[in-house]
Coordinates of C-alpha atoms and ligand atoms in Angstrom, one line a residue:
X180 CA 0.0 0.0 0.0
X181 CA 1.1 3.8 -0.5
X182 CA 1.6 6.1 3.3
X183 CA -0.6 8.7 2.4
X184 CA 1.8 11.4 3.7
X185 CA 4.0 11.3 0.9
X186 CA 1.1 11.6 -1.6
X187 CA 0.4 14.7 0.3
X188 CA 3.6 16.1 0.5
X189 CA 4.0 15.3 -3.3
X190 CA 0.3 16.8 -4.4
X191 CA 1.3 19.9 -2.3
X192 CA 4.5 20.1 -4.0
X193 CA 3.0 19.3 -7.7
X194 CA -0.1 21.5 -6.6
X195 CA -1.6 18.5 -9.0
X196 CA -4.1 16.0 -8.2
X197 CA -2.5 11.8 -7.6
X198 CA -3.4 8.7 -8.0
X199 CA -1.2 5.6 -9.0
X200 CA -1.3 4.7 -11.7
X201 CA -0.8 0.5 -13.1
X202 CA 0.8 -0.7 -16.1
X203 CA -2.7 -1.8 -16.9
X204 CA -4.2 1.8 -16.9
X205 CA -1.7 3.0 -19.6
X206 CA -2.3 3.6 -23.1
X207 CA 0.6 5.0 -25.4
X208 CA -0.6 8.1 -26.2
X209 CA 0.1 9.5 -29.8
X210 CA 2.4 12.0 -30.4
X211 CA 1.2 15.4 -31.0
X212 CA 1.3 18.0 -33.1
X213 CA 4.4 19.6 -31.9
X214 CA 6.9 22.1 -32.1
X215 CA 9.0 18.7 -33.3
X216 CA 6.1 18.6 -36.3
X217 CA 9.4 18.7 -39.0
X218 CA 10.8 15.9 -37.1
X219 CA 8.3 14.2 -36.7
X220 CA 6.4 14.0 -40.0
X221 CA 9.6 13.3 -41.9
X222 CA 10.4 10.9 -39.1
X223 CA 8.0 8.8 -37.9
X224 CA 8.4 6.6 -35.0
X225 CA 8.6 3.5 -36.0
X226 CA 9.2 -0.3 -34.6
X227 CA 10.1 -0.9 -31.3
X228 CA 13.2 -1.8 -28.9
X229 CA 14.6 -2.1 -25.6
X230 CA 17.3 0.7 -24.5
X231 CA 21.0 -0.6 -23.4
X232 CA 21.6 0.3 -19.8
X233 CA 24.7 1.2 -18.1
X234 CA 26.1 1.8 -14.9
X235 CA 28.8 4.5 -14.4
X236 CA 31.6 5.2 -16.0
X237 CA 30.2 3.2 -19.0
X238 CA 27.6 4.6 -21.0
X239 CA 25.7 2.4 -24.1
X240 CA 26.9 2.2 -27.8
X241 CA 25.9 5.4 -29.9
X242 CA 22.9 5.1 -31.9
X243 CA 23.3 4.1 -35.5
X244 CA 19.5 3.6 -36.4
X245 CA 18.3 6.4 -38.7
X246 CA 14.6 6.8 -37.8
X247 CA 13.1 7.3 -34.5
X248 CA 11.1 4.1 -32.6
X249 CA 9.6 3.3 -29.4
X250 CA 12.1 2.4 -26.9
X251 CA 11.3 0.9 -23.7
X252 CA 13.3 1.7 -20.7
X253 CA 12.5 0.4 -17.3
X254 CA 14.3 1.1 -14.8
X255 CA 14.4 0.0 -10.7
X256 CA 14.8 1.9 -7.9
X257 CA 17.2 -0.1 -5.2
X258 CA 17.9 1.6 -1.8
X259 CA 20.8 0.0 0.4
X260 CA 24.1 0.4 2.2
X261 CA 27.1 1.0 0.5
X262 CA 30.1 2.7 1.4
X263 CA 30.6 5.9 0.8
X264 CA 34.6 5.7 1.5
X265 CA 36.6 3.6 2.7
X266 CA 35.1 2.2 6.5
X267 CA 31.8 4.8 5.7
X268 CA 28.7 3.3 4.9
X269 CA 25.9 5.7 3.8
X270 CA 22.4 4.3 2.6
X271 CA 22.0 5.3 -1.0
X272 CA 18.8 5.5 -2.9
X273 CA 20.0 4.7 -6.0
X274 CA 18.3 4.1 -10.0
X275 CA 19.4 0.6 -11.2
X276 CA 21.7 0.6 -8.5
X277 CA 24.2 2.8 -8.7
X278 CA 25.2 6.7 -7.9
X279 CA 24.5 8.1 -10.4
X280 CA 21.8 6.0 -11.9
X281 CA 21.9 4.0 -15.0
X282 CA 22.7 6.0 -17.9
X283 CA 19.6 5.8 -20.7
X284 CA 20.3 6.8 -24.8
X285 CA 17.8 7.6 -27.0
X286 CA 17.5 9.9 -30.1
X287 CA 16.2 12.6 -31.0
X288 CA 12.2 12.1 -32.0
X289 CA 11.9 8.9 -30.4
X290 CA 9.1 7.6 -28.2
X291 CA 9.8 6.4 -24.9
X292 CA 7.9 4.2 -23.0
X293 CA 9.2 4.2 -19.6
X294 CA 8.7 2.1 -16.1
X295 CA 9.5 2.9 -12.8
X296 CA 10.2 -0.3 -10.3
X297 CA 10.7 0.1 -6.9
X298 CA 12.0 -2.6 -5.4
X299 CA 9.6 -4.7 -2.6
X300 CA 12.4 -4.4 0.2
X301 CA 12.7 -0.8 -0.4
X302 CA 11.3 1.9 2.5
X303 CA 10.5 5.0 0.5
X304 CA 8.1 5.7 -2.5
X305 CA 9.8 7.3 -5.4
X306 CA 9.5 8.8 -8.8
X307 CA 11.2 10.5 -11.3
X308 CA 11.4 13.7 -13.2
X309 CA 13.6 13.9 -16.5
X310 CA 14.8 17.2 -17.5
X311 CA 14.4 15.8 -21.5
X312 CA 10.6 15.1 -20.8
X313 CA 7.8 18.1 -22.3
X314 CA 5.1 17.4 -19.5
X315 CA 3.5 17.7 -15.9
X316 CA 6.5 17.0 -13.3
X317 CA 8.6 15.8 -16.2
X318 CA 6.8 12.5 -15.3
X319 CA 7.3 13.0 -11.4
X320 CA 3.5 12.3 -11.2
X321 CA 2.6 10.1 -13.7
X322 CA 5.7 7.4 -12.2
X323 CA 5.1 7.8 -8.5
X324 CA 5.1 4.7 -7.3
X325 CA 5.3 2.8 -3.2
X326 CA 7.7 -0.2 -2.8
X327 CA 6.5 -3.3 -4.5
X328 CA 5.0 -0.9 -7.5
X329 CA 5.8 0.2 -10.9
X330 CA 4.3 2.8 -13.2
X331 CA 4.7 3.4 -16.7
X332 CA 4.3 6.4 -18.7
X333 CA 5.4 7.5 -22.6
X334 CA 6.7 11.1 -23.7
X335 CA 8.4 11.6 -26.6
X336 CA 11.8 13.3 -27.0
X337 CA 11.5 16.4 -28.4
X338 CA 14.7 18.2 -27.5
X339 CA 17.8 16.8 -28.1
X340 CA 20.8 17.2 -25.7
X341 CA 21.8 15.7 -21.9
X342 CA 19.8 15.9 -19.4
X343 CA 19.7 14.8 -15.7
X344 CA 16.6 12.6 -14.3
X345 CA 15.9 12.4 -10.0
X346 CA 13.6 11.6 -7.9
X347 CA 11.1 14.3 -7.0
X348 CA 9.4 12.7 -4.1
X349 CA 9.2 15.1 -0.7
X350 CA 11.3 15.6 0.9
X351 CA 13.1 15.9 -2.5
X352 CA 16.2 17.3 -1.9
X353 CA 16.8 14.3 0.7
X354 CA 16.0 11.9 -2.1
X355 CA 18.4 13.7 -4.1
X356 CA 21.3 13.8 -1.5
X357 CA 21.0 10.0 -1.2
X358 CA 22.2 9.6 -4.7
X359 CA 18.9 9.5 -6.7
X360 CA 20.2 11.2 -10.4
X361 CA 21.6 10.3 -13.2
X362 CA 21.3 11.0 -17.2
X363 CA 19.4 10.7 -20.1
X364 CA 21.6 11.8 -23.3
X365 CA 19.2 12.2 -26.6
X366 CA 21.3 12.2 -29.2
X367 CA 20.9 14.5 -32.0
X368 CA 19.2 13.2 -35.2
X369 CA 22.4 13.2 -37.2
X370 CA 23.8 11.6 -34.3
X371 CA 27.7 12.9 -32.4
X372 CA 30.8 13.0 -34.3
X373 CA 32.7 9.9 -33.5
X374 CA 34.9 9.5 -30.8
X375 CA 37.4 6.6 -29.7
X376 CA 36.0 6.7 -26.0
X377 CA 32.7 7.7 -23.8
X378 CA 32.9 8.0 -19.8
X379 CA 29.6 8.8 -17.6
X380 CA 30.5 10.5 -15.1
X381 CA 28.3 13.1 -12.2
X382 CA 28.9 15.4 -9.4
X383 CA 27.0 14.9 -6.5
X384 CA 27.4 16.5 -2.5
X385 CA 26.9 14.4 0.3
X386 CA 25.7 15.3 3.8
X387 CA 26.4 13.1 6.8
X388 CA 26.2 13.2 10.4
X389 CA 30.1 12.5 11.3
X390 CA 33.0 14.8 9.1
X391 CA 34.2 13.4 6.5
X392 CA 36.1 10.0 6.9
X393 CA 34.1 9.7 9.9
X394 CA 33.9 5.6 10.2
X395 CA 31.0 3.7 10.6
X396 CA 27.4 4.0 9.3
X397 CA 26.9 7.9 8.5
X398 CA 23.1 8.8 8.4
X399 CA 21.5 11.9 6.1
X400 CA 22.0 15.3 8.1
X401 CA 19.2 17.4 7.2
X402 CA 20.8 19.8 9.1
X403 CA 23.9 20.5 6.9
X404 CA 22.0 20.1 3.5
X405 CA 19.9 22.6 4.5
X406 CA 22.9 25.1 5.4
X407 CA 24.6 23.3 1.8
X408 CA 27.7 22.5 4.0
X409 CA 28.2 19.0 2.4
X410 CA 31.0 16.6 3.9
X411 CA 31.5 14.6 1.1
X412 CA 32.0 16.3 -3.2
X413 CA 31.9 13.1 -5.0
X414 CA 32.5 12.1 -8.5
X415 CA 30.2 8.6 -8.8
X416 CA 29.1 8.3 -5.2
X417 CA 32.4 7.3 -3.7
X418 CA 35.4 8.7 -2.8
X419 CA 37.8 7.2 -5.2
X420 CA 35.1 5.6 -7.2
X421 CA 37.7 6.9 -9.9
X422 CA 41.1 6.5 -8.7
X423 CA 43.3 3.3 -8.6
X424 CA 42.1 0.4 -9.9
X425 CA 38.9 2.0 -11.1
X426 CA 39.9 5.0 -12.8
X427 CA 39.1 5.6 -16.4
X428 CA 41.7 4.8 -19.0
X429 CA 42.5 5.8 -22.8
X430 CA 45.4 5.6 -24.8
X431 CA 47.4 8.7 -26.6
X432 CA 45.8 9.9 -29.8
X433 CA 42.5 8.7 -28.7
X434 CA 39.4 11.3 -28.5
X435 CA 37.6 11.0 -24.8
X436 CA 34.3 12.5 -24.4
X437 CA 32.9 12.6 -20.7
X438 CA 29.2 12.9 -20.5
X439 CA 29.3 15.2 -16.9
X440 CA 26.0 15.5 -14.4
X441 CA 25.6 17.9 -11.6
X442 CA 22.9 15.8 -9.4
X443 CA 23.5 18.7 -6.8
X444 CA 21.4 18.7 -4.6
X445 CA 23.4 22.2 -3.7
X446 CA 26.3 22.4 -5.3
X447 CA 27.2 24.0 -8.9
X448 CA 30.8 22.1 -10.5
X449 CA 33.4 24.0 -11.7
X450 CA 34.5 20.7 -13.6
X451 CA 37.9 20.4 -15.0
X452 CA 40.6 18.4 -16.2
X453 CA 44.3 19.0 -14.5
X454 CA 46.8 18.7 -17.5
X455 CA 44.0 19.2 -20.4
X456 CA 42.1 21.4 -22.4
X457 CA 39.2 20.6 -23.6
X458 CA 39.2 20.9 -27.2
X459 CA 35.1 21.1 -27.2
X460 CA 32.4 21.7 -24.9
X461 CA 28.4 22.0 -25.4
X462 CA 28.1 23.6 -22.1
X463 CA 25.1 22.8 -20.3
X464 CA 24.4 20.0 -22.8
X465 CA 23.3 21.7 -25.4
X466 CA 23.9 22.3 -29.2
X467 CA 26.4 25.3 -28.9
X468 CA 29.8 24.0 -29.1
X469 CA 32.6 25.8 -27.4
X470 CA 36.2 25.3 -28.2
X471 CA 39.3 25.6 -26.1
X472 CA 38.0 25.7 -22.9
X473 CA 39.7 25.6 -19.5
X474 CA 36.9 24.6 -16.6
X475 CA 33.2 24.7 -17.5
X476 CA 30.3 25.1 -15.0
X477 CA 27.7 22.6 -14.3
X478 CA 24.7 24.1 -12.8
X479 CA 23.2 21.7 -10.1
X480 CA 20.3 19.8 -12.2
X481 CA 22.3 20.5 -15.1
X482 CA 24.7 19.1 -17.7
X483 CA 27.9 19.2 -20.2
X484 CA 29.3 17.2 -22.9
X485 CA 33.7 17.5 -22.6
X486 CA 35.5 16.5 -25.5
X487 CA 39.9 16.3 -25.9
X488 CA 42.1 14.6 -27.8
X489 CA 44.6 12.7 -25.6
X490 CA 48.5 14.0 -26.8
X491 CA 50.5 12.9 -24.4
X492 CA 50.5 9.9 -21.6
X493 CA 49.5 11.3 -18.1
X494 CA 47.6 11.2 -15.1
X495 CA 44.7 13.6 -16.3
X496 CA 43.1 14.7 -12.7
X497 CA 39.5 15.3 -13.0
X498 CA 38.7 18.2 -10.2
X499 CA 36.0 20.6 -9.2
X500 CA 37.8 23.6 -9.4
X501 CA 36.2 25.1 -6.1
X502 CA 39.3 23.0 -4.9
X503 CA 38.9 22.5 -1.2
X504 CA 36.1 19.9 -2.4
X505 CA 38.8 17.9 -4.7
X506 CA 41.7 17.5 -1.7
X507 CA 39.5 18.0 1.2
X508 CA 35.8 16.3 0.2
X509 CA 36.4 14.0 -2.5
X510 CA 35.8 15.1 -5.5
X511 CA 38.6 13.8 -7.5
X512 CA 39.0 11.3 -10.6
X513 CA 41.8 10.4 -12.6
X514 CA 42.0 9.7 -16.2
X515 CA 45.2 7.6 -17.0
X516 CA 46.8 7.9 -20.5
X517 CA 49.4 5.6 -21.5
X518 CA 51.2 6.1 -25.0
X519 CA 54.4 7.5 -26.1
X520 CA 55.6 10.3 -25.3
X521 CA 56.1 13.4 -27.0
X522 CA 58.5 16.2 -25.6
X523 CA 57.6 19.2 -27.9
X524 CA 54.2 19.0 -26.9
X525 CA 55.5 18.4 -23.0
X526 CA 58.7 18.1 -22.1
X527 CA 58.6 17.1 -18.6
X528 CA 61.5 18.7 -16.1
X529 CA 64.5 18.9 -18.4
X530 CA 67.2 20.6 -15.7
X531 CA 67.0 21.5 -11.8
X532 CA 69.7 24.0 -10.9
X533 CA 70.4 26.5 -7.8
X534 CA 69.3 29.6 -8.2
X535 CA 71.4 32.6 -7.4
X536 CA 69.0 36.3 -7.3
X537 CA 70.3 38.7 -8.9
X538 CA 68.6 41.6 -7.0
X539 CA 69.8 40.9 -3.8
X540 CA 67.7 40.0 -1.0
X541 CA 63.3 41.2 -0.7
X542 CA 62.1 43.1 2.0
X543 CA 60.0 40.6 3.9
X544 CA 56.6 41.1 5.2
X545 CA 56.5 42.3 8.8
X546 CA 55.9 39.4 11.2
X547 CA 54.6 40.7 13.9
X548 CA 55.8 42.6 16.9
X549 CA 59.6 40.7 15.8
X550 CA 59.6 43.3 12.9
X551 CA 59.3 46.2 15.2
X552 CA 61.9 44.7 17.8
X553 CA 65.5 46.8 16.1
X554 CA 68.1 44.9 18.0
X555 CA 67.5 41.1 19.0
X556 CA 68.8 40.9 22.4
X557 CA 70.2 37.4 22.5
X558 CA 69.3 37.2 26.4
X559 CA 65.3 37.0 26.2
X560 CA 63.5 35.0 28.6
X561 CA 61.6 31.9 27.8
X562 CA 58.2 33.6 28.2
X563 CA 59.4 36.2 25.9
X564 CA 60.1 33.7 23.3
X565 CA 57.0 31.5 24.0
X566 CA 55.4 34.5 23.4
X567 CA 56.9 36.0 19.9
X568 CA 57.3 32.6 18.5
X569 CA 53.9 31.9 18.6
X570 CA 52.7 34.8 16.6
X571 CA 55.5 33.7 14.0
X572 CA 54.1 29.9 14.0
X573 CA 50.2 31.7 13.7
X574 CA 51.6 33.8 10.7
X575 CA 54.0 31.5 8.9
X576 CA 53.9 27.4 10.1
X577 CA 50.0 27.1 10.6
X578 CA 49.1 27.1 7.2
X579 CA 50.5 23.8 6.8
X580 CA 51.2 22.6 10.3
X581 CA 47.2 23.5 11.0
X582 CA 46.6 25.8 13.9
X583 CA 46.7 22.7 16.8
X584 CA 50.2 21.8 15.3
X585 CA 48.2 18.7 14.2
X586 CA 49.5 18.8 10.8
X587 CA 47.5 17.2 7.7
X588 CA 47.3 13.2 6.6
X589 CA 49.2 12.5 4.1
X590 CA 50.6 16.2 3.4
X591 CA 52.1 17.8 6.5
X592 CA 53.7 16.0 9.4
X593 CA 52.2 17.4 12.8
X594 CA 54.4 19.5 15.4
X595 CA 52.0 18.6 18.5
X596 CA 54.0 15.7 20.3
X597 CA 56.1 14.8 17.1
X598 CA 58.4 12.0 18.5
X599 CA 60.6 13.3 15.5
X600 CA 60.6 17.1 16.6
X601 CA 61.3 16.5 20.0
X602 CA 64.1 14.1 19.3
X603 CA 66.7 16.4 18.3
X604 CA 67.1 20.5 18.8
X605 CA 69.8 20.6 15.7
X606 CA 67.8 18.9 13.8
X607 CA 64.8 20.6 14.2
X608 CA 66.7 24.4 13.9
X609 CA 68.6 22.9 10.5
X610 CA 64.4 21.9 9.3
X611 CA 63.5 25.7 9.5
X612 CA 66.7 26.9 8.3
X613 CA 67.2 24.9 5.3
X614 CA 64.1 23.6 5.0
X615 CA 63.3 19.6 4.6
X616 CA 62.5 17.0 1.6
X617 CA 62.3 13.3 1.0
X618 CA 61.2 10.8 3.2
X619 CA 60.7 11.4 7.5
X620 CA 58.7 9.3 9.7
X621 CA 57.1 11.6 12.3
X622 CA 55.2 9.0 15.1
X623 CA 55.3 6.5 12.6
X624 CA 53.7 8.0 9.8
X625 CA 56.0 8.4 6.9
X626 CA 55.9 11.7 4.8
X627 CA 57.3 12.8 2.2
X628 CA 56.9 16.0 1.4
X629 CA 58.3 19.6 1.0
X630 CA 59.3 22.1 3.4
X631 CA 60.7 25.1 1.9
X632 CA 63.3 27.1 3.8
X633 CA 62.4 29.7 5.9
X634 CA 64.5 33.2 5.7
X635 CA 64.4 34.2 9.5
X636 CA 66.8 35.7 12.0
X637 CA 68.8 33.7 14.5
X638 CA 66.6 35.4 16.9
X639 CA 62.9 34.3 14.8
X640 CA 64.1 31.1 15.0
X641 CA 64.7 30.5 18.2
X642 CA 61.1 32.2 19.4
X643 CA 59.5 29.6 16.7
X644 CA 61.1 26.5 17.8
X645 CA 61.1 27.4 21.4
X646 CA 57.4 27.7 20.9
X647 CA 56.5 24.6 18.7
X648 CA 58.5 22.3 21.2
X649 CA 56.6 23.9 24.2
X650 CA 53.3 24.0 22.8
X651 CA 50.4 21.1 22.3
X652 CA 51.3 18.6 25.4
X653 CA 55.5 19.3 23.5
X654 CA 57.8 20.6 26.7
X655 CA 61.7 21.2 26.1
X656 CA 64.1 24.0 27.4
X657 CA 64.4 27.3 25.4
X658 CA 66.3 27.7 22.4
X659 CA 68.8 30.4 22.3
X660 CA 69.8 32.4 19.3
X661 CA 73.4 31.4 20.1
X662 CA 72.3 27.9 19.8
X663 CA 70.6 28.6 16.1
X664 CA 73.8 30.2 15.1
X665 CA 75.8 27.3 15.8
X666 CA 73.8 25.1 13.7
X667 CA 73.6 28.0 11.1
X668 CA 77.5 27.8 11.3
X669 CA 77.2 24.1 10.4
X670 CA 75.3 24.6 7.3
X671 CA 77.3 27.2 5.5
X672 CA 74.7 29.9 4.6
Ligands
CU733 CU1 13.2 8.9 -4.3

């Protein structure tokens, strides 16, 4: 049986009148006279057949046939537990079973006769609304349907381009969040120009109770969709779902063309490609084809069709350019090229040498009250220096250290009880004189990463390491700027 409430909440939203609808009750309706009338008169719908359904990043076959038909798509609505990244499990609502939903290809004119399942073990009614359907809801109505129902409905296709389907039952930006989009690409009459590969790819944001990488099963937080401060960006409904083993792959001098969604819910994309240019895009899949373009936007609810001839083997990094999302929420996918090389086009590093200025030294930026301080009198107290380097570590370290001295996974060791800090005083002086590469382990974490040198006084460095290794649960003795000097002595610069 349907709950009642979400009828309601739907009729209220729809401002329409419901009932369910069976298979039985359903008559194909003909197609009318229509702004398509040239299409369609010259290009009657004719015979009947099944559409190919994929799951991401594969999307089906283009269509060859030159007249439209009758294609019957049917397609089931699956909610269960998945993870969401690695040791986070999130309860997706998913079409066909995965985020986003099964991509659907018709052509331009045809007829589409199309069913909504929704599975008997399933909780929640759904429906769904396709941005490439002329009519009430765009079929949000007519496909309602309560676990243990389907509903058919037909519309006909009279705008070609690529356009996102979701759910629209209330609350619908919940039934959104939880992964239910996905896209319907009509191709053109005359079809696309060929290309060696096709990749499905959409943008969704994620809103769970716990922050991101919290473990464990992360319910739906109303709360945060609501303010659009989503803990998870996602390319494919995972965090990695293309990286490693499962990212997309083409060879060099192949053509790649990437069918992009924006399921939002809140979200726009600012999609891009690190190391490409994309040689064509119909933004907002549409006709209009745009060349030589660096990032293109993707409303949410909205679309675009990339196209770019592969030159060169690389790691091509697919990003949202609002970048915190890509290195801090997820949304990151890699495209891996393999081919020969070609150094004109890229040449990759060809020398590394040292660097001599020519103009002498720069005026740094003040730091502080250290800036103001002439003469540095080599006999300041401990307080003193707790108390000058701190404001040096809140103007200079923090911003990759993190304000706790906590550091970042993966990027920046952290300063708050580093067993490797606290180990040795030289050691730790040389790091912020000279700065430090290649491998360290810091409390058995290995890193590998780049710390450039930092041009301070004797004095500076002495208030900053006195007040990193006397700071976060760290305790140690002062550091004197006589001590610094030695080891500046030591380094010879
Ligand atoms: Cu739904």
């Amino acid at each position: 049986m349907v709950n009642a409430w979400p009828l309601l909440a739907l009729a209220a939203l729809t401002g329409i009148t419901l009932f369910v609808r069976r298979n039985s009750d359903i008559t194909t309706p003909p197609p009318a006279a229509s702004k398509l009338a040239a299409t369609t008169a010259a290009d009657p719908v004719t015979g009947e057949e099944t559409a190919v359904l994929t799951a991401p990043p594969m999307v089906p076959p283009p269509i060859t046939r030159k007249h439209a038909t009758k294609v019957k798509v049917a397609l089931e609505v699956k909610e269960f537990l998945a993870p969401i990244a690695d040791g986070v499990d999130y309860t997706f609502w998913t079409f066909g079973g995965s985020v986003p939903g099964s991509f659907i290809r018709v052509r331009e004119g045809d007829l589409v006769e199309f069913t909504l399942k929704n599975h008997p073990d399933n909780r929640m009614p759904h429906n769904i609304d396709l941005h490439a359907v002329t009519g009430q809801g765009g079929g949000a109505a007519a496909s309602f349907v309560a676990p243990g129902h389907s509903a058919t409905f037909s519309f006909q296709c009279l705008n070609r381009g690529l356009y996102v389907y979701h759910c629209a039952t209330a609350p619908v930006g919940m039934h959104i969040a939880n992964g239910m989009y996905g896209l319907i690409l009509v191709e053109p009459k005359e079809g696309l120009p060929k290309v060696d590969r096709e990749f499905y790819i959409c943008q969704g944001d994620f809103y769970t109770e716990g922050a991101y990488g919290q473990a464990g099963h992360q319910q739906f937080s109303m709360e945060k969709a609501i303010k659009e401060e989503p803990d998870y960006v996602l390319f494919n409904g995972r965090v990695g779902a293309l990286t490693g083993d499962q990212a997309i792959t083409a060879k060099v001098g192949e053509t790649v063309r990437l069918y992009v969604g924006n399921g939002g819910p809140n979200l726009v994309s600012s999609f891009h490609v690190i190391g490409e240019i994309f040689d064509a895009v119909m933004a907002e899949g549409g006709d209009q084809r745009t060349n030589n373009v660096q990032t293109t936007l993707i409303p949410a609810g909205g679309s675009a069709i990339v196209e770019f001839k592969l030159d060169v083997p690389a790691n091509y990094i697919l990003v949202d350019h609002a970048i915190f999302r890509t290195f801090n929420k997820g949304a990151l996918g890699i495209l891996k090229v393999e081919g020969k090389e070609d150094a004109l086009v890229y040449s990759g590093r060809q020398q590394e040498g040292i660097y001599h200025p020519e103009g002498g030294a720069l005026q740094t930026l003040p730091r502080g009250d250290n800036a103001k301080i002439a003469a540095a009198p080599a006999d300041r107290s401990k307080e003193e220096r707790l108390q000058l380097g701190k404001r040096m570590f809140e103007s200079i370290c923090f911003a990759c250290h993190q304000k706790e001295g906590q550091g970042v996974p993966n990027a920046f060791p952290p300063l708050a009880k580093s067993d490797y800090l606290m180990a040795d005083r030289a050691r730790a002086i040389r790091t912020v004189l000279s700065g430090q590469q290649g491998k360290i382990t810091v409390n058995g974490v290995e890193y590998n990463g780049v710390m450039p040198a930092q041009n301070l006084t004797d004095d500076e460095v002495a208030n900053v390491i006195t007040s990193v290794m006397n700071s976060w649960g760290n305790q140690a003795d002062m550091v004197t700027s006589t001590e610094v000097a030695k080891v500046r002595a030591t380094l010879g610069h």
